[in-house]
């Protein structure tokens, strides 16, 4: 991940700043040994810092614009275009300034009406409560109580509906409606008040009858843990590989090895208004930031957590950050600081370099010491690279200063600036792209789309292979890592950093990995130069020798063969390939069944078929082999369906 895009303001600023320093001064910078010293040097060039012209600006909140959106929403609502009205009410709500409390309550009430007609009753009830919390006018209160009653009625919560209809009768006393209209609403509410006790009584009898028949307690939905590491995983270290994941026992395909929340995560600008900035959940009914219109939240809980930490410092600076061309890496580097206090960083400073790997492994995900020692390749960087990153660190640090970040005296500013520079280096090699599967229609294959970035401390320890043993997908910003093949005990468990051997030739893969991650890949497909998927010969079968663990030889057998007993040239054992050929016929049926189930949207069932197929293929064949990798592709496709996904056509209904 680079630190900036070419179409922003930062590249031009960086070029001008570099030209303003003569060779002697730049040589002084090049000789500096620490990130804190580099930051102090560049931050001390006052002309450079002044040139940033940073200013906190809260854009997007405008009552005049909000009224325009409200009018458009009302027109769409009157025409019964409920989805369209919801879009405009959302825009109105996001545009309404913090001080216009009553206007905000009215637009929330309007949005609840659109949600009611869309049969999203729980969401409508939440907006009704929000409207009540924002000083909704007393003379209009009957609208909310009556809508609340109708929502509970649709949910068959008759007791709550009865209470709300009673509240409607009381609220009508405060209304300014014409007498005839008010009396009609009172009569309608009174009818429901008279009818509902019978419904409540019947519901109670039904519940009692159902509970007497079933003694077993109702099953609760399985809660996905926030963090999970399979007990078979452990992390080894060698001089060549660094820290990497290994397994203590044999792993089968479809084993969940890791569930992990990020140490830090941030959305791309393009997804900042349709995903929660805190948890990355896609949002159709957003909660607004009180001050800016740059981000949205899925709930008051996420809004509270964000504004209680990082967003209060970022608020008003995000458009500047995005406009500068700063990459997601820069946003993450800043947020690694803003999500904790200045006092926190002052306290942990003595321990940053002193902890062992074992001590680091025991730390919680949100502890900065958990990620501080991840690889940065600092000693291999050129002075030009370090200068650009230091310059970016000065810009990010200025956001801290102007944002009112606590405890920023000169020494603390240099220390934190040095940490931001350190973050910019470690994120380059350890951050992951967070994705979402996006389709235009339900039947489309879909595109895995980059929506944000995250730093996952455990996942960052997994090394690369061009034939990885795992795949990963995301639920919100939580990553899930699952196996896609058999992995023998004591083997490395590798993920993939980008290029798969089935799609990209070895020379191109290795060049990409060397350029982006600074290593030459030594995985099996690279060492043996495995062919691309399109170049695998389906007429040659790669059988596993029956010599078992004592022989790892591969028997390359033509598909059209008459002799079913094949002698291994290495161990001398004979392998009966008839059994293997019969197994391959079975896998053909499994593949067709799995593909049909996947197309029908039965992803769990399809996944189990692919797992069964993989078990047979692994027993008989040795990769690279077309059917084996088609099966892996099917496994990955099924697993992606369990992660973030969005279909545009469904959203428009």
XYZ file of C-alpha atoms in Angstrom:
653
model
C 0.000 0.000 0.000
C 1.491 3.323 -1.072
C 1.009 6.429 1.048
C -0.608 8.673 -1.559
C -2.466 8.785 -4.866
C -1.180 10.918 -7.742
C -4.373 12.965 -8.166
C -4.303 14.616 -4.726
C -2.582 17.722 -3.362
C 0.093 15.860 -1.356
C 2.308 14.736 -4.298
C 2.745 18.339 -5.474
C 3.380 19.519 -1.925
C 5.887 16.689 -1.421
C 7.742 17.562 -4.616
C 7.929 21.250 -3.666
C 9.109 20.421 -0.142
C 11.849 18.150 -1.452
C 13.128 20.812 -3.862
C 13.286 23.370 -1.046
C 15.969 21.370 0.798
C 19.547 21.561 -0.462
C 21.804 18.513 -0.743
C 23.634 19.163 2.547
C 20.436 19.450 4.566
C 18.979 16.351 2.921
C 22.169 14.452 3.686
C 21.689 15.433 7.339
C 18.217 13.884 7.181
C 19.573 10.736 5.514
C 22.005 10.176 8.418
C 19.285 10.184 11.094
C 18.860 6.863 12.868
C 15.344 6.940 14.360
C 11.808 7.823 13.305
C 11.489 10.341 16.113
C 14.643 12.146 14.932
C 13.375 12.155 11.345
C 10.052 13.599 12.414
C 11.708 16.274 14.568
C 13.922 17.282 11.638
C 11.123 17.656 9.067
C 8.615 19.096 11.519
C 11.261 21.695 12.439
C 11.347 22.993 8.859
C 8.732 25.628 9.641
C 8.258 26.706 6.041
C 7.251 23.129 5.171
C 4.744 22.829 8.004
C 3.230 26.263 7.276
C 2.783 25.278 3.643
C 0.215 22.650 4.653
C -2.473 25.305 5.309
C -4.593 22.800 7.217
C -7.878 23.986 8.655
C -10.619 22.051 10.375
C -13.871 22.428 8.441
C -17.266 20.908 9.209
C -18.932 20.737 5.816
C -22.229 19.245 4.717
C -24.511 20.459 7.529
C -26.884 23.046 6.057
C -30.528 23.552 6.980
C -31.381 25.042 3.573
C -30.044 21.941 1.827
C -31.787 19.693 4.368
C -35.145 21.324 3.566
C -34.603 20.639 -0.156
C -34.002 16.952 0.585
C -37.006 16.855 2.921
C -39.272 18.306 0.220
C -38.053 15.739 -2.305
C -38.571 12.988 0.270
C -42.127 14.148 0.980
C -42.971 14.198 -2.740
C -41.650 10.660 -3.187
C -43.551 9.547 -0.068
C -46.838 11.009 -1.323
C -46.306 9.156 -4.599
C -45.745 5.945 -2.560
C -42.157 5.609 -3.798
C -41.017 4.455 -0.369
C -37.397 3.579 -1.189
C -36.851 6.890 -2.949
C -38.345 8.789 -0.023
C -36.024 6.894 2.351
C -32.968 7.977 0.333
C -33.982 11.659 0.502
C -34.922 11.475 4.194
C -31.483 9.980 4.897
C -29.816 12.867 3.040
C -31.971 15.377 4.896
C -31.106 13.822 8.264
C -27.355 13.816 7.497
C -27.533 17.472 6.360
C -29.449 18.769 9.388
C -27.169 20.773 11.744
C -26.764 19.680 15.346
C -28.545 22.746 16.748
C -31.755 22.147 14.719
C -32.956 19.554 17.200
C -36.692 19.709 16.478
C -36.174 19.644 12.706
C -34.072 16.532 13.199
C -36.871 14.908 15.196
C -39.378 15.616 12.417
C -37.179 14.138 9.699
C -36.592 11.044 11.851
C -40.353 10.721 12.221
C -40.769 11.045 8.450
C -38.114 8.395 7.925
C -39.931 6.074 10.328
C -43.032 6.414 8.141
C -41.094 5.355 5.043
C -39.635 2.411 6.951
C -43.110 1.388 8.147
C -44.367 1.220 4.557
C -41.265 -0.769 3.605
C -42.293 -3.217 6.371
C -39.046 -2.588 8.268
C -40.850 -2.334 11.569
C -37.906 -2.657 13.963
C -36.011 0.090 12.125
C -39.147 2.257 12.140
C -39.515 1.785 15.901
C -35.910 2.843 16.457
C -36.450 6.038 14.450
C -39.638 6.751 16.402
C -37.664 6.533 19.629
C -34.942 8.765 18.188
C -37.562 11.328 17.201
C -38.906 11.273 20.757
C -35.360 11.830 22.051
C -34.990 14.909 19.807
C -37.879 17.014 21.199
C -40.605 15.963 18.757
C -43.453 18.559 18.802
C -46.200 17.678 21.311
C -48.986 18.701 18.941
C -47.755 16.084 16.438
C -47.032 13.344 18.984
C -50.168 11.386 18.035
C -48.541 10.572 14.678
C -45.632 8.805 16.344
C -47.688 6.921 18.934
C -50.163 5.729 16.283
C -47.314 4.612 13.965
C -45.650 2.915 16.902
C -48.870 1.031 17.569
C -49.131 -0.061 13.922
C -45.529 -1.315 13.962
C -46.167 -3.416 17.084
C -49.399 -4.674 15.530
C -47.508 -5.848 12.432
C -44.969 -7.567 14.728
C -47.875 -9.223 16.620
C -46.726 -7.639 19.851
C -50.303 -6.926 20.929
C -49.554 -5.735 24.464
C -47.141 -3.055 23.215
C -49.618 -2.137 20.466
C -52.379 -1.701 23.052
C -50.211 0.614 25.168
C -49.333 2.677 22.088
C -52.957 3.035 20.982
C -53.825 4.239 24.497
C -50.946 6.729 24.258
C -52.377 7.894 20.920
C -55.713 8.795 22.520
C -53.865 10.821 25.169
C -51.584 12.482 22.588
C -54.573 13.619 20.513
C -55.519 15.979 23.358
C -52.360 17.987 22.509
C -52.998 18.035 18.764
C -54.172 21.046 16.762
C -56.193 18.921 14.357
C -59.714 19.936 13.296
C -62.296 18.395 15.643
C -63.746 16.005 13.049
C -60.309 14.618 12.097
C -59.281 14.226 15.726
C -62.495 12.406 16.619
C -62.026 9.965 13.744
C -58.490 9.117 14.908
C -59.754 8.672 18.477
C -62.497 6.309 17.275
C -60.007 4.258 15.236
C -57.645 4.000 18.199
C -60.508 3.126 20.571
C -61.639 0.310 18.271
C -58.175 -1.220 18.488
C -58.099 -0.699 22.268
C -61.336 -2.685 22.519
C -60.224 -5.458 20.141
C -56.651 -6.041 21.300
C -57.361 -7.595 24.739
C -58.928 -10.570 22.925
C -55.840 -10.912 20.717
C -53.610 -10.685 23.796
C -55.590 -13.397 25.575
C -55.422 -15.698 22.534
C -51.697 -15.072 22.170
C -51.085 -15.948 25.834
C -53.064 -19.184 25.470
C -51.095 -20.111 22.345
C -47.791 -19.453 24.120
C -48.851 -21.471 27.139
C -49.958 -24.372 24.965
C -46.723 -24.287 22.978
C -44.585 -24.171 26.136
C -46.399 -27.156 27.669
C -45.752 -29.243 24.544
C -42.078 -28.373 24.332
C -40.079 -28.861 27.512
C -36.773 -28.060 25.801
C -35.745 -24.404 26.001
C -35.841 -22.406 22.784
C -32.509 -22.562 20.990
C -30.563 -19.337 20.951
C -28.751 -18.168 17.806
C -25.055 -18.946 17.890
C -23.094 -15.814 18.727
C -19.975 -15.323 16.638
C -17.009 -14.799 18.991
C -15.086 -11.534 18.731
C -11.763 -13.395 18.669
C -10.887 -17.037 18.105
C -7.652 -18.879 17.260
C -7.765 -22.610 16.536
C -5.795 -24.534 19.178
C -3.801 -26.285 16.421
C -2.172 -23.001 15.365
C 1.126 -21.826 16.766
C 3.693 -19.272 15.608
C 7.228 -20.326 14.832
C 10.268 -18.173 14.015
C 13.239 -18.643 11.678
C 15.792 -16.175 10.375
C 14.553 -16.548 6.790
C 10.801 -16.707 7.408
C 10.431 -14.421 10.433
C 7.357 -15.282 12.530
C 4.860 -17.513 10.743
C 1.862 -19.764 11.418
C 2.231 -23.541 11.772
C -0.175 -26.297 12.726
C 0.294 -28.890 15.468
C -2.182 -31.323 13.884
C -3.590 -32.275 10.478
C -6.114 -29.729 9.236
C -9.057 -30.559 6.976
C -10.643 -28.185 4.431
C -13.319 -25.835 5.833
C -11.688 -25.494 9.266
C -12.073 -22.029 10.795
C -8.597 -21.151 12.043
C -9.004 -17.514 12.999
C -11.671 -14.925 13.795
C -10.143 -11.548 14.522
C -11.246 -7.964 15.014
C -8.795 -5.370 13.681
C -6.371 -3.438 15.837
C -7.336 -0.538 13.575
C -9.576 -0.210 10.510
C -10.761 2.580 8.213
C -13.125 2.862 5.248
C -12.284 4.255 1.842
C -13.954 7.575 1.035
C -16.230 5.963 -1.581
C -17.849 3.764 1.088
C -17.932 6.244 3.975
C -21.633 7.107 3.564
C -23.096 3.630 3.073
C -21.059 1.665 5.644
C -20.677 2.211 9.379
C -17.301 3.869 9.902
C -16.805 1.909 13.135
C -17.810 -1.689 12.302
C -18.074 -1.534 8.456
C -21.633 -2.890 8.458
C -23.541 -1.710 5.368
C -26.093 0.888 6.455
C -29.497 1.629 4.897
C -30.782 3.714 7.822
C -27.754 5.730 9.006
C -26.994 7.427 12.300
C -25.317 10.793 11.681
C -22.259 12.334 13.263
C -23.503 15.460 15.095
C -20.838 17.699 13.507
C -19.856 16.370 10.068
C -21.501 14.707 7.085
C -18.445 12.670 6.112
C -19.277 9.408 7.913
C -22.290 7.416 9.093
C -22.913 4.826 11.792
C -25.174 1.788 12.031
C -26.199 2.431 15.628
C -25.906 4.790 18.567
C -23.474 2.282 20.081
C -21.024 2.571 17.166
C -21.470 6.344 17.040
C -20.670 6.573 20.748
C -17.557 4.403 20.463
C -16.226 6.330 17.456
C -16.887 9.808 18.843
C -15.589 8.681 22.224
C -12.188 7.984 20.663
C -10.815 8.513 17.153
C -13.601 10.339 15.294
C -13.623 13.381 17.563
C -10.073 14.098 16.350
C -10.685 13.146 12.697
C -14.030 14.975 12.441
C -13.621 17.949 10.103
C -10.301 16.680 8.683
C -11.428 13.707 6.583
C -12.181 15.749 3.413
C -8.700 17.296 3.714
C -7.149 13.851 4.156
C -9.048 12.415 1.190
C -8.383 15.480 -0.964
C -4.660 15.315 -0.285
C -4.475 11.933 -1.993
C -3.399 10.251 1.250
C -3.983 6.513 0.960
C -5.906 4.309 3.363
C -2.518 3.486 4.926
C -2.233 7.105 6.116
C -5.720 7.066 7.583
C -4.877 3.862 9.457
C -1.547 5.296 10.682
C -3.354 8.303 12.161
C -6.179 6.260 13.666
C -3.687 3.959 15.386
C -2.902 7.042 17.487
C -6.321 8.737 17.779
C -8.080 5.625 19.086
C -5.950 5.883 22.250
C -5.091 8.819 24.510
C -1.787 10.685 24.732
C -1.416 9.440 28.318
C -1.702 5.852 27.090
C 1.192 6.278 24.646
C 3.309 8.053 27.259
C 2.752 5.136 29.655
C 3.744 2.360 27.212
C 6.800 4.141 25.746
C 9.370 2.311 27.955
C 7.953 -1.097 26.941
C 7.710 -0.733 23.158
C 10.991 -2.473 22.375
C 11.358 -4.681 25.431
C 8.546 -7.265 25.162
C 9.155 -10.846 24.005
C 6.993 -12.510 21.348
C 5.357 -14.623 24.060
C 4.409 -11.494 26.033
C 3.119 -9.772 22.887
C 0.928 -12.789 22.035
C -0.862 -12.427 25.383
C -1.805 -8.771 24.822
C -5.334 -7.762 23.757
C -5.982 -6.812 20.124
C -6.336 -3.078 20.852
C -2.957 -2.794 22.642
C -0.493 -0.803 20.500
C 2.374 -2.975 21.764
C 0.633 -5.901 20.017
C 1.497 -4.461 16.584
C 4.508 -2.223 17.217
C 7.123 -4.890 16.402
C 5.563 -6.012 13.115
C 8.053 -5.829 10.237
C 8.774 -2.370 8.754
C 11.941 -2.978 6.630
C 13.101 0.397 7.954
C 16.806 -0.350 7.447
C 16.251 -1.140 3.754
C 14.371 2.056 2.915
C 15.903 4.827 0.854
C 16.229 8.368 2.278
C 13.706 9.524 -0.357
C 11.120 6.974 0.818
C 11.652 7.938 4.458
C 11.417 11.647 3.613
C 8.074 11.225 1.868
C 6.681 9.221 4.765
C 8.041 11.714 7.302
C 6.416 14.544 5.402
C 3.113 12.656 5.480
C 3.611 12.110 9.225
C 3.917 15.891 9.714
C 0.604 16.396 7.923
C -1.132 13.728 10.008
C 0.416 15.107 13.194
C -0.928 18.568 12.329
C -4.422 17.015 12.253
C -3.742 15.772 15.795
C -2.690 19.227 16.948
C -5.570 21.107 15.339
C -8.014 18.407 16.447
C -7.211 19.077 20.096
C -5.491 15.775 20.830
C -4.499 15.825 24.507
C -1.041 16.374 25.981
C 0.827 17.564 22.866
C 3.876 19.379 24.216
C 6.977 19.469 21.983
C 8.476 16.198 23.250
C 5.180 14.316 23.054
C 4.531 15.692 19.576
C 7.888 14.394 18.347
C 7.324 11.017 20.017
C 3.854 10.601 18.498
C 5.064 11.920 15.144
C 7.756 9.241 15.226
C 5.094 6.617 15.973
C 2.981 7.802 13.036
C 6.050 7.462 10.797
C 6.634 3.966 12.234
C 2.973 3.116 11.554
C 3.257 4.229 7.937
C 6.101 1.745 7.489
C 4.630 -1.290 9.240
C 1.203 -0.875 7.589
C 2.802 -1.141 4.154
C 3.612 -4.810 4.787
C 1.018 -5.874 7.335
C -2.333 -4.196 6.583
C -5.063 -6.077 4.709
C -7.729 -4.883 2.319
C -11.246 -5.375 3.712
C -13.622 -6.538 0.982
C -17.299 -6.903 0.148
C -18.865 -9.095 -2.550
C -20.949 -6.739 -4.707
C -23.434 -7.852 -7.383
C -25.746 -5.975 -9.719
C -28.206 -8.894 -9.636
C -28.577 -11.911 -7.357
C -27.623 -14.346 -10.140
C -24.366 -12.516 -11.010
C -20.971 -13.953 -10.075
C -20.132 -10.713 -8.265
C -16.953 -8.756 -7.675
C -14.891 -8.812 -4.495
C -14.577 -5.073 -3.839
C -12.000 -3.235 -1.703
C -13.986 -1.077 0.755
C -11.402 -0.328 3.445
C -8.278 -1.450 5.230
C -7.437 -3.061 8.544
C -4.497 -4.246 10.618
C -5.053 -7.721 12.081
C -2.249 -8.617 14.528
C -2.577 -12.415 14.256
C -3.362 -12.543 10.545
C -0.308 -10.336 9.906
C 1.889 -13.214 11.125
C 0.725 -15.581 8.351
C 3.302 -15.934 5.567
C 2.550 -16.019 1.848
C 2.188 -18.879 -0.616
C 1.114 -18.747 -4.251
C -0.900 -21.893 -3.411
C -2.319 -20.860 -0.012
C -3.839 -23.270 2.463
C -6.446 -20.755 3.629
C -8.770 -18.081 2.334
C -10.150 -15.085 4.208
C -13.336 -13.092 4.116
C -14.866 -10.344 6.232
C -18.022 -9.887 8.299
C -18.134 -6.165 8.828
C -14.471 -5.565 9.652
C -13.950 -8.890 11.407
C -11.788 -11.281 9.387
C -12.460 -15.009 9.145
C -9.667 -17.354 7.984
C -10.714 -20.804 6.729
C -8.753 -23.728 5.251
C -9.227 -24.643 1.577
C -7.135 -27.819 1.505
C -5.599 -30.505 3.703
C -2.651 -29.157 5.684
C -0.430 -31.815 7.339
C 0.708 -31.430 10.927
C 3.905 -29.401 11.460
C 3.394 -27.570 8.139
C 3.344 -23.827 7.534
C -0.165 -22.396 7.267
C 0.120 -19.811 4.506
C -2.282 -17.222 3.152
C -1.968 -15.309 -0.117
C -0.722 -11.728 -0.528
C -2.166 -11.218 -4.004
C -1.002 -13.370 -6.941
C -2.179 -17.013 -7.166
C -0.085 -19.420 -9.233
C -3.192 -20.545 -11.172
C -3.694 -17.011 -12.551
C -0.278 -15.300 -12.733
C 3.040 -16.619 -14.088
C 5.956 -17.148 -11.713
C 8.147 -14.294 -13.003
C 5.318 -11.772 -12.658
C 4.297 -13.117 -9.224
C 7.812 -12.940 -7.871
C 8.404 -9.469 -9.268
C 5.185 -8.218 -7.650
C 6.004 -9.789 -4.287
C 9.573 -8.492 -4.312
C 8.428 -4.984 -5.188
C 5.536 -4.798 -2.703
C 6.711 -7.028 0.159
C 10.495 -7.272 -0.341
C 10.932 -11.055 -0.472
C 11.513 -13.666 -3.155
C 8.833 -16.312 -2.869
C 10.085 -19.850 -2.226
C 6.727 -21.641 -2.149
C 6.309 -24.977 -3.962
C 4.582 -23.525 -7.080
C 7.464 -21.046 -7.420
C 10.257 -23.579 -6.830
C 8.707 -26.093 -9.262
C 7.231 -23.474 -11.627
C 3.727 -24.916 -11.606
C 1.649 -24.171 -14.735
C -1.224 -21.703 -14.916
C -4.693 -23.212 -14.589
C -5.288 -22.655 -18.310
C -2.117 -24.613 -19.117
C -2.804 -27.691 -16.966
C -3.196 -30.778 -19.164
C -6.513 -32.523 -18.347
C -5.303 -35.624 -20.187
C -2.552 -36.310 -17.640
C -3.526 -37.557 -14.175
C -1.102 -36.912 -11.296
C -1.630 -39.905 -8.991
C -0.271 -40.228 -5.474
C 2.040 -43.220 -5.027
C 0.559 -45.973 -2.796
C 3.927 -46.082 -1.062
C 2.304 -43.754 1.468
C 4.396 -41.568 3.759
C 7.628 -43.286 2.786
C 7.262 -42.115 -0.841
C 6.184 -38.713 -2.103
C 6.598 -39.531 -5.775
C 3.969 -38.395 -8.286
C 2.797 -40.822 -10.958
C 1.974 -38.940 -14.167
C -0.570 -41.178 -15.896
C -2.210 -40.532 -19.295
C -6.006 -40.386 -19.005
C -6.299 -43.109 -21.653
C -4.422 -46.049 -20.093
C -5.088 -49.782 -20.178
C -2.654 -50.945 -17.487
C -4.176 -50.204 -14.079
C -1.189 -51.374 -11.995
C 1.566 -48.757 -12.171
C 5.017 -49.279 -10.665
C 6.661 -46.330 -8.906
C 10.117 -45.560 -10.258
C 11.337 -44.431 -6.828
C 10.007 -46.872 -4.195
C 9.147 -49.797 -6.456
C 5.621 -50.159 -5.017
C 2.681 -50.770 -7.350
C -0.304 -48.435 -7.332
C -3.738 -49.632 -8.454
C -5.103 -46.613 -10.277
C -8.493 -48.285 -10.959
C -9.643 -47.299 -7.484
C -8.454 -43.752 -8.106
C -10.231 -43.518 -11.467
C -13.473 -44.692 -9.837
C -13.067 -42.025 -7.127
C -12.609 -39.362 -9.797
C -15.921 -40.361 -11.390
C -17.562 -39.808 -8.005
C -15.971 -36.362 -7.693
C -17.388 -35.371 -11.072
C -20.899 -35.975 -9.723
C -20.049 -34.102 -6.512
C -18.771 -31.105 -8.491
C -21.966 -30.897 -10.551
C -24.077 -31.168 -7.412
C -22.031 -28.513 -5.571
C -22.170 -26.132 -8.541
C -25.963 -26.556 -8.781
C -26.407 -25.884 -5.066
C -24.182 -22.792 -5.244
C -26.198 -21.400 -8.164
C -29.391 -21.976 -6.134
C -27.983 -19.956 -3.223
C -27.580 -22.998 -0.939
C -24.017 -22.105 -0.041
C -23.622 -24.219 3.113
C -24.794 -27.352 1.312
C -22.588 -26.554 -1.696
C -19.591 -26.046 0.583
C -20.049 -29.483 2.166
C -20.122 -31.080 -1.296
C -16.894 -29.315 -2.257
C -15.300 -30.472 1.030
C -16.311 -34.065 0.263
C -14.870 -33.718 -3.224
C -11.618 -32.248 -1.871
C -11.226 -35.182 0.547
C -11.350 -37.666 -2.341
C -9.101 -35.654 -4.644
C -6.489 -35.175 -1.901
C -6.386 -38.917 -1.264
C -5.874 -39.820 -4.924
C -4.248 -36.890 -6.764
C -1.346 -34.509 -6.297
C -1.619 -30.844 -7.338
C -1.250 -29.079 -9.660
C -4.325 -30.684 -11.233
C -7.327 -28.937 -12.846
C -10.120 -30.634 -10.889
C -8.301 -30.087 -7.602
C -8.010 -26.342 -8.188
C -11.570 -26.069 -9.538
C -12.679 -27.596 -6.246
C -10.593 -25.067 -4.301
C -12.143 -22.276 -6.338
C -15.587 -23.621 -5.400
C -14.628 -23.703 -1.726
C -13.483 -20.082 -1.837
C -16.608 -18.965 -3.703
C -18.871 -20.550 -1.080
C -16.911 -19.084 1.817
C -17.068 -15.559 0.369
C -20.871 -15.814 0.553
C -20.606 -15.972 4.351
C -18.877 -12.594 4.420
C -19.845 -9.062 3.414
C -22.100 -9.102 0.360
C -24.476 -6.702 -1.316
C -26.824 -6.953 -4.288
C -27.806 -3.653 -5.867
C -31.010 -4.954 -7.486
C -32.382 -6.218 -4.135
C -31.503 -2.947 -2.410
C -33.577 -0.995 -4.958
C -36.754 -3.001 -4.343
